[in-house]
Short mmCIF file of C-alpha atoms in Angstrom, two decimals:
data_model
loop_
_atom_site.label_atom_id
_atom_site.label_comp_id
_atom_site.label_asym_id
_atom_site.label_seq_id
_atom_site.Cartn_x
_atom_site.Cartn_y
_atom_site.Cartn_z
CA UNK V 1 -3.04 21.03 29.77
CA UNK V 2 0.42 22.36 29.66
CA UNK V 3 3.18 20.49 31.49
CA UNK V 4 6.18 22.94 30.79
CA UNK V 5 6.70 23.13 27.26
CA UNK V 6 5.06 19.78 26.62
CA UNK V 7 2.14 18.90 24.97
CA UNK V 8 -0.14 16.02 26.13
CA UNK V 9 -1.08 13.34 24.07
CA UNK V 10 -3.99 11.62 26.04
CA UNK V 11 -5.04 7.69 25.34
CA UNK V 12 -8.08 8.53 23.16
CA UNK V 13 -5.79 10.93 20.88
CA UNK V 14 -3.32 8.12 20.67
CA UNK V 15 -5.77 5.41 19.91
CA UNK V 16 -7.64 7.76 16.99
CA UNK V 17 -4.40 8.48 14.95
CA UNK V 18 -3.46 4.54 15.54
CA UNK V 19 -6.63 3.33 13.63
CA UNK V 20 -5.90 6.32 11.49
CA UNK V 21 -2.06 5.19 10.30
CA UNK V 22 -3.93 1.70 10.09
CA UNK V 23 -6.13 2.94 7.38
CA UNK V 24 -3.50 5.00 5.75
CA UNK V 25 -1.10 1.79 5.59
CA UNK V 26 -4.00 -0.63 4.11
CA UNK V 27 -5.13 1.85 1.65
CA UNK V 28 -1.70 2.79 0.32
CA UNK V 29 -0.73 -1.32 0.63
CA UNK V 30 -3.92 -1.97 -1.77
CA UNK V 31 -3.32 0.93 -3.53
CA UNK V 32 0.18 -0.72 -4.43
CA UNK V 33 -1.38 -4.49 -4.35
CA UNK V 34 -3.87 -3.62 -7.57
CA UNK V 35 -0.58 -1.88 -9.84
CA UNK V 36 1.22 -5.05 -9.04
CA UNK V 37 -2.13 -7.76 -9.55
CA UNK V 38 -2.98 -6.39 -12.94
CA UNK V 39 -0.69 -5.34 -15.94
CA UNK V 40 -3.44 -3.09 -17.73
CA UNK V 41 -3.19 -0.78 -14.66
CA UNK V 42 0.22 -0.10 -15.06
CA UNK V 43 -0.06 3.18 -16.93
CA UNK V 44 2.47 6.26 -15.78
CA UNK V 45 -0.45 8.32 -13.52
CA UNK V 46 -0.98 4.94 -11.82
CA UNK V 47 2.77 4.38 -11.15
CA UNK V 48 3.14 7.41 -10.16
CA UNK V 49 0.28 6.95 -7.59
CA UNK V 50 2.22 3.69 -6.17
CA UNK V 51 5.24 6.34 -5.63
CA UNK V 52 3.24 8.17 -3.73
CA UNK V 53 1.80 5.61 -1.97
CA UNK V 54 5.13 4.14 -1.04
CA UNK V 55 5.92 7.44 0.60
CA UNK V 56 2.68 7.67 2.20
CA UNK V 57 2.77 3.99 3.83
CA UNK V 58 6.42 4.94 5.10
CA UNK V 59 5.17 8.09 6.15
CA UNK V 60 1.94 6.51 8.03
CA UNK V 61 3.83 3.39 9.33
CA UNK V 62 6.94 5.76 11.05
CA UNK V 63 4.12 8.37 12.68
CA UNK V 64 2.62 4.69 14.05
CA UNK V 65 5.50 4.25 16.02
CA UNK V 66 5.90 7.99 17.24
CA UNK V 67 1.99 7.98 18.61
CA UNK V 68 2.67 4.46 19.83
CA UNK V 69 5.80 5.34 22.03
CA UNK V 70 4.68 9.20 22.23
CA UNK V 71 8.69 10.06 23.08
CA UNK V 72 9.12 12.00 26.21
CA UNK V 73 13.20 13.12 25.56
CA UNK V 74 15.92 12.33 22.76
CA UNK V 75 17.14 8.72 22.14
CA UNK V 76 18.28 7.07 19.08
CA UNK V 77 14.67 5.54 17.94
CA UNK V 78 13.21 8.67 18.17
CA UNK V 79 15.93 10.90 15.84
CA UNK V 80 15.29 7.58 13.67
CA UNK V 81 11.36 8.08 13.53
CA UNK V 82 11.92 11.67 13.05
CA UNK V 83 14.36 11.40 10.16
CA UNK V 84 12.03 8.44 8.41
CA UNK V 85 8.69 10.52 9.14
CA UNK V 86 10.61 13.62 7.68
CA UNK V 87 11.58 12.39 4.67
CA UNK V 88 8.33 10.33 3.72
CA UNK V 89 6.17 13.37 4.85
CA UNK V 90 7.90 15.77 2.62
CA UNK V 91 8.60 13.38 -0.39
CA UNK V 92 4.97 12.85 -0.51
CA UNK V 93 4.46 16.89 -0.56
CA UNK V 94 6.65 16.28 -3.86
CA UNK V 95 4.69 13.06 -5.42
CA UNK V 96 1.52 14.79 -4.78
CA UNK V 97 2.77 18.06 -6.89
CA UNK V 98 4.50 15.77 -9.03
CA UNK V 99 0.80 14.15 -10.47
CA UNK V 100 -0.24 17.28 -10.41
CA UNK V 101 2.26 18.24 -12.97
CA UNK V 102 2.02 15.56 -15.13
CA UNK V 103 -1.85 15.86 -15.76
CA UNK V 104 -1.22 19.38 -16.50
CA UNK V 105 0.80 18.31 -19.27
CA UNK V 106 -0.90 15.67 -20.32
CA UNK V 107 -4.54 16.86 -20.48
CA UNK V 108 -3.90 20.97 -20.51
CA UNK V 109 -0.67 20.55 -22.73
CA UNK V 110 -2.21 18.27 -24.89
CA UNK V 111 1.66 15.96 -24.44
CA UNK V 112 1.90 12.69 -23.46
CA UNK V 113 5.78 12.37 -24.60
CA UNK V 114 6.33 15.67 -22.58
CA UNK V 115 4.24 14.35 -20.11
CA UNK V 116 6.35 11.18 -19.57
CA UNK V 117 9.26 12.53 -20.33
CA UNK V 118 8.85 14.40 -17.25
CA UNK V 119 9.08 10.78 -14.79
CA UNK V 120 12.84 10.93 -14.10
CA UNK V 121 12.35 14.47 -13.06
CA UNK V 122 10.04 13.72 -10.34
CA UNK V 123 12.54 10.95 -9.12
CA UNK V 124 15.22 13.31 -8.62
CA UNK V 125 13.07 15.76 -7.07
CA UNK V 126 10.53 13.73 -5.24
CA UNK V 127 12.84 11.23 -3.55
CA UNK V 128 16.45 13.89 -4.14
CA UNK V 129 15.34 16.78 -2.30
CA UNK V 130 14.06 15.00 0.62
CA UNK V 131 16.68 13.02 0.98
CA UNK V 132 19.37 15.91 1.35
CA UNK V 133 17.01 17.95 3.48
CA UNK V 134 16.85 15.40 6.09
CA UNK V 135 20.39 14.17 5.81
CA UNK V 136 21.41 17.72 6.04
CA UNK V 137 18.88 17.85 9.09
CA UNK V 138 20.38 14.83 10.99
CA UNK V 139 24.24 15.74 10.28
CA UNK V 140 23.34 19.05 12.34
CA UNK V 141 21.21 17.15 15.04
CA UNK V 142 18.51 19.25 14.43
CA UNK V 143 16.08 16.00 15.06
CA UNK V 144 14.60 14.86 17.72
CA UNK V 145 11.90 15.29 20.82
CA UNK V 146 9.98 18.25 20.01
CA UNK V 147 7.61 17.69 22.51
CA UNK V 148 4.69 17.28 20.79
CA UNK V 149 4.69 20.79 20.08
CA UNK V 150 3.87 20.64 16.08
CA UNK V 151 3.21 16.84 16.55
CA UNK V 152 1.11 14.05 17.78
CA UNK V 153 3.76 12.03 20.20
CA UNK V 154 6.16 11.48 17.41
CA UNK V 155 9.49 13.55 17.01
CA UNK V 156 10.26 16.04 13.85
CA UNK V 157 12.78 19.20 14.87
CA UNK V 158 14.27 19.21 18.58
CA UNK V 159 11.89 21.84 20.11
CA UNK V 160 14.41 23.65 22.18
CA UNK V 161 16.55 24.82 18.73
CA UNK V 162 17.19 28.32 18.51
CA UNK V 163 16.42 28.02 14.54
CA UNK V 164 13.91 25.60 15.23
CA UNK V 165 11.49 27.10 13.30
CA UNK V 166 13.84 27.63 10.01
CA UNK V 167 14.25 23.77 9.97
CA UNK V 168 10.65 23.31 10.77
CA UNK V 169 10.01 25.14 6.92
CA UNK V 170 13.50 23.24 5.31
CA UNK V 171 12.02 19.64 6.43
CA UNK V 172 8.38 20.01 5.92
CA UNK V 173 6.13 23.14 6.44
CA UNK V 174 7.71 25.43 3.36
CA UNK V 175 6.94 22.49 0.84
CA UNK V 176 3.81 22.21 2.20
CA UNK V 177 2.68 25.92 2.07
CA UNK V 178 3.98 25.72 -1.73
CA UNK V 179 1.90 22.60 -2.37
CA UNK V 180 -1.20 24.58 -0.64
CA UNK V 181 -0.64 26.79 -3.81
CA UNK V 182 0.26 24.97 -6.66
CA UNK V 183 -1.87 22.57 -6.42
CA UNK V 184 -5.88 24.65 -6.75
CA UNK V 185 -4.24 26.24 -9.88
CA UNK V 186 -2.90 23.51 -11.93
CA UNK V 187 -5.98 21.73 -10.90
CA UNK V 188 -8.23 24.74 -11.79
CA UNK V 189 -6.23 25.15 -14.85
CA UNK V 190 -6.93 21.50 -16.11
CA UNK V 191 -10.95 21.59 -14.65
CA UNK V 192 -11.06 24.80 -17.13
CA UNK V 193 -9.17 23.02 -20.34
CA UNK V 194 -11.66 19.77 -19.40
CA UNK V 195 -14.90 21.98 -19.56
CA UNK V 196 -14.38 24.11 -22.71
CA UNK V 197 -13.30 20.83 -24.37
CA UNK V 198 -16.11 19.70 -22.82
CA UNK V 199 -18.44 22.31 -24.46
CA UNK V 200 -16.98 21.93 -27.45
CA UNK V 201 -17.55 18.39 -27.74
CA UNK V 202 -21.21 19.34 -27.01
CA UNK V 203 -21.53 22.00 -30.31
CA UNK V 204 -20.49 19.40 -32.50
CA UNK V 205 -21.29 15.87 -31.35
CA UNK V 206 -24.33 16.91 -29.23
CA UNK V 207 -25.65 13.23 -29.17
CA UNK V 208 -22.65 11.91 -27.53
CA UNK V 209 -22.24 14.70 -25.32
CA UNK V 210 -25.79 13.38 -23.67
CA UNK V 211 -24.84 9.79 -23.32
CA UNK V 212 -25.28 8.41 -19.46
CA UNK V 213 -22.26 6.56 -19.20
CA UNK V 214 -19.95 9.53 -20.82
CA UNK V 215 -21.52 12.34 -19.03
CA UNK V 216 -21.15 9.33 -15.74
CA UNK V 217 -17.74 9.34 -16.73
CA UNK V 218 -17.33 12.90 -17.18
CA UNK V 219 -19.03 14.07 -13.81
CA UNK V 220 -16.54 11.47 -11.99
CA UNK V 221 -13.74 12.88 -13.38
CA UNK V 222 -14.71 16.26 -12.71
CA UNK V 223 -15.90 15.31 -8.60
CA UNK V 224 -12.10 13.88 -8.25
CA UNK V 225 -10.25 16.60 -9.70
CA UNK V 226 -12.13 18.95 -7.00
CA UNK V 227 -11.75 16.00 -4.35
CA UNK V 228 -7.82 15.93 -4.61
CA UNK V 229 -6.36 19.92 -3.50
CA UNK V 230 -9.47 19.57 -1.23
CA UNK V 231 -8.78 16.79 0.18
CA UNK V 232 -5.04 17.35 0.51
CA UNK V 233 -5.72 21.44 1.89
CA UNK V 234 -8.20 19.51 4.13
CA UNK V 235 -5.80 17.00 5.83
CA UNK V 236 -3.35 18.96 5.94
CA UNK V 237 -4.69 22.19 7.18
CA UNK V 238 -4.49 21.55 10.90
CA UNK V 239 -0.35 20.97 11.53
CA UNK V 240 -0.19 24.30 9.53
CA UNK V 241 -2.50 25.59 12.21
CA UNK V 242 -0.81 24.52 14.91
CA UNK V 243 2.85 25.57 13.36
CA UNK V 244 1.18 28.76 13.41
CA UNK V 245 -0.14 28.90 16.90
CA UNK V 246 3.57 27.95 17.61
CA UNK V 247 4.66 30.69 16.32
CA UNK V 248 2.43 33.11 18.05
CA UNK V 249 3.25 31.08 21.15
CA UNK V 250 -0.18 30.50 21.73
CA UNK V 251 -1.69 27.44 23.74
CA UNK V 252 -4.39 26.76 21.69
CA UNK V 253 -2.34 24.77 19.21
CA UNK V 254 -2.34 22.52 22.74
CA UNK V 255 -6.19 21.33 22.67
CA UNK V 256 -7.04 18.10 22.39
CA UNK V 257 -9.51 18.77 19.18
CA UNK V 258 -6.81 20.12 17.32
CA UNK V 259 -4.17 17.71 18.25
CA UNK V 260 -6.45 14.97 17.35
CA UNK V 261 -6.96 16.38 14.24
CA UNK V 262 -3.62 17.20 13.56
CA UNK V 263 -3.02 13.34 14.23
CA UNK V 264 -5.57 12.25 11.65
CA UNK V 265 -4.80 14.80 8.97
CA UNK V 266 -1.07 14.01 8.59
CA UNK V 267 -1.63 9.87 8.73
CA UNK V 268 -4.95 9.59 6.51
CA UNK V 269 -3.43 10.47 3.11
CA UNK V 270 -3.01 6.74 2.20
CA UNK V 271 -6.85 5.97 2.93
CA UNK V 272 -7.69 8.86 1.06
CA UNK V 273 -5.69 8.07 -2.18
CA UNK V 274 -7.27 4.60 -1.82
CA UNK V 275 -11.01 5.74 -1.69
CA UNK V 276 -10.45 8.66 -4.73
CA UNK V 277 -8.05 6.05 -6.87
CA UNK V 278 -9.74 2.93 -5.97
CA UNK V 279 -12.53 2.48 -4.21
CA UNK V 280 -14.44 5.19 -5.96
CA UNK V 281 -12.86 3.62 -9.35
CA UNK V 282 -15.54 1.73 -10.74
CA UNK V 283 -13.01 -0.67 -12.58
CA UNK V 284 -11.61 -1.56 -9.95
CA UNK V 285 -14.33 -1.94 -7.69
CA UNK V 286 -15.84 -4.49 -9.53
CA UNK V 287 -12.22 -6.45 -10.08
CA UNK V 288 -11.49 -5.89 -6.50
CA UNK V 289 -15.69 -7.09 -5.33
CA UNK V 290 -15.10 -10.16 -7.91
CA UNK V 291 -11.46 -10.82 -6.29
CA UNK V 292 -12.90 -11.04 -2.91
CA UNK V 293 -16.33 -13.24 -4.24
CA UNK V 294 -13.31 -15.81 -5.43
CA UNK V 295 -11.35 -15.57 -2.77
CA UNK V 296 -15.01 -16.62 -0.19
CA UNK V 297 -16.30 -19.31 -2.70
CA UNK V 298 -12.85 -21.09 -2.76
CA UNK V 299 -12.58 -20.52 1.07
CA UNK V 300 -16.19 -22.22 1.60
CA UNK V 301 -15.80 -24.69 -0.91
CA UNK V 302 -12.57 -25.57 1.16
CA UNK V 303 -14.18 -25.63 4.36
CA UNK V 304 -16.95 -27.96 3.06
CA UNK V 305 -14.53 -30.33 1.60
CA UNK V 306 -12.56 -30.30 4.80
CA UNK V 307 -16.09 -30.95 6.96
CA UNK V 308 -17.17 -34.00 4.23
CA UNK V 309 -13.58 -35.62 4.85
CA UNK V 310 -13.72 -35.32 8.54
CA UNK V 311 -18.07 -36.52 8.42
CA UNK V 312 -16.88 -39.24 6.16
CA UNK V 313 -13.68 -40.61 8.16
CA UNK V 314 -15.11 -42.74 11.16
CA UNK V 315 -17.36 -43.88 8.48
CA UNK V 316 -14.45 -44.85 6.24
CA UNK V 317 -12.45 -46.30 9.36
CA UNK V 318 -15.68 -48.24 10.10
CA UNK V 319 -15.88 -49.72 6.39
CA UNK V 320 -12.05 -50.21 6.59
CA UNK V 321 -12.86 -52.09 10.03
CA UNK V 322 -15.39 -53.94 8.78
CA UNK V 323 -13.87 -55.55 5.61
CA UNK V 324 -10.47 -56.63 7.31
CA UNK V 325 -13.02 -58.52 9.92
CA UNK V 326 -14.31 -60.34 6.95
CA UNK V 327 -11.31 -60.94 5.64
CA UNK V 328 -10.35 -62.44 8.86
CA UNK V 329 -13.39 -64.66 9.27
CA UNK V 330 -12.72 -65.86 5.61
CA UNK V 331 -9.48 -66.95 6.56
CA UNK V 332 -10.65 -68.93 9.17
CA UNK V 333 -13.62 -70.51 7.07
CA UNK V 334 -11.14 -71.24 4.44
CA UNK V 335 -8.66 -72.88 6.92
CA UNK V 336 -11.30 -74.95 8.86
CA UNK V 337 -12.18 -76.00 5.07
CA UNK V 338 -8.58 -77.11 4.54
CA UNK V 339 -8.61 -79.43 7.32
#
């Protein structure tokens, strides 16, 4: 398994996290397809989403390229993949915390000014702090190959840094540990705020407390406010793993299991915004199922028209054949007349 201080990245791995970045780029590209298509979607938490989603197609489209090429040494297109993947990895850390923050505010603070207020904030942050890390990261040439070590083929710190593992935290894995915590308790904090709300809502309007749809409504809400630190602790759990078997120098961060899940994990992000925000969104499920429904009735009413003209042609060209004859033969009765 080991060649030197290289990690293998077999065919099958490299073909998994490929479908996976593919996923990752179509859900994030429909996730920022629906904000653009229709204006009553463009509320702050949904453009907020589309900045995340922006970081997380970058972020899937530059790891793409890594597992495609799987770099074996330095060279320019791999520092250039490594400083891309860098900063769209870790500015989507920041977006993530970012929404986080905001429906804190919103829904636990009870402020939608202070809530919105807050948007220029996350730019600086979100897109600032990035930015500067892996500027700061490139001006030192501290990326590059890193032998797959705490990757999937693509290239993040050079491996063979002495303070490889300081940079390793600066460009990625200390944002992430702090996202690992912030994100169950603000989430925990607005589940609580929701449910006593909730209950109160019950002791005084009990009859619309036990409506379908609300309580529909309510238990969807509730399901993706536990889906999103899960989801995120659950992609992301496995390059912390192996940044810890690094560090213990031990070669099961090396197996093909956790590589390939390593893979998946960091590209999937995308997809999984797009099932929680979209697909599982009944609104727009039904625009997007009635979007597509148009889209297959004009494209079969086209075809039909298209098969009519072409069934109808020889039979035009035969009428068209068949009254310049006539013509002709009229011409010649009428000039046999004449004579």
């Amino acid at each position: 398994m080991e060649e030197g201080n290289r990690t293998v990245v077999y065919l099958a791995e490299q073909v998994v996290v490929l479908v996976s970045c593919g996923l990752s780029l179509a859900g994030s590209s429909l996730i920022i397809v629906t904000f653009l298509l229709w204006s009553d979607l463009r509320t702050t938490p949904r453009r907020l989403l589309v900045y995340l989603s922006l970081s997380d197609w970058l972020s899937a489209a530059s790891y793409a390229f890594g597992v495609w090429k799987v770099f074996q040494t330095d060279s320019v297109d791999c520092v250039v993949q490594g400083s891309v993947s860098t900063f769209a990895n870790t500015s989507s850390f920041f977006w993530t915390v970012s929404i986080a923050v905001y429906l804190y505010v919103l829904i636990v603070r009870c402020s939608q000014r202070g809530a919105d207020s807050l948007e220029p904030l996350f730019h600086l942050v979100s897109w600032g702090v990035p930015l500067i890390v892996t500027v700061a990261a490139v001006s030192l040439n501290k990326i590059g190959y890193d032998a797959s070590e705490v990757s999937v083929g693509w290239c993040w710190v050079r491996i063979h840094e002495t303070d490889r593992v300081l940079w390793m935290l600066l460009t990625g894995k200390i944002w992430e540990f702090l996202a690992y915590l912030i994100l169950p308790v603000l989430y925990v904090l607005i589940k609580r705020h929701i449910h006593k709300a909730h209950a109160a809502l019950s002791e005084y309007r009990p009859i619309l407390a036990q409506r379908p749809l609300a309580h529909s409504f309510s238990s969807m809400a509730d399901r993706k406010l536990t889906l999103i630190p899960v989801i995120f602790i659950a992609l992301r759990i496995w390059s912390t793993v192996r940044f810890i078997l690094l560090l213990a120098d031990s070669s099961a961060r090396q197996s093909p299991v956790l590589v390939t899940l390593h893979g998946i994990g960091n590209t999937s992000q995308g997809a999984a915004n797009c099932i929680m925000f979209v697909l599982f969104t009944q609104p727009l499920r039904t625009r997007l199922c009635n979007a597509l429904f148009c889209c297959c009735c004009c494209c079969c009413s086209k075809c039909r028209a298209e098969a009519q003209d072409s069934h109808s042609a020889p039979h035009r060209q035969l009428l068209a054949q068949d009254t310049s004859s006539q013509r002709e033969e009229e011409g010649t009765s009428q000039a046999r007349t004449d004579r």
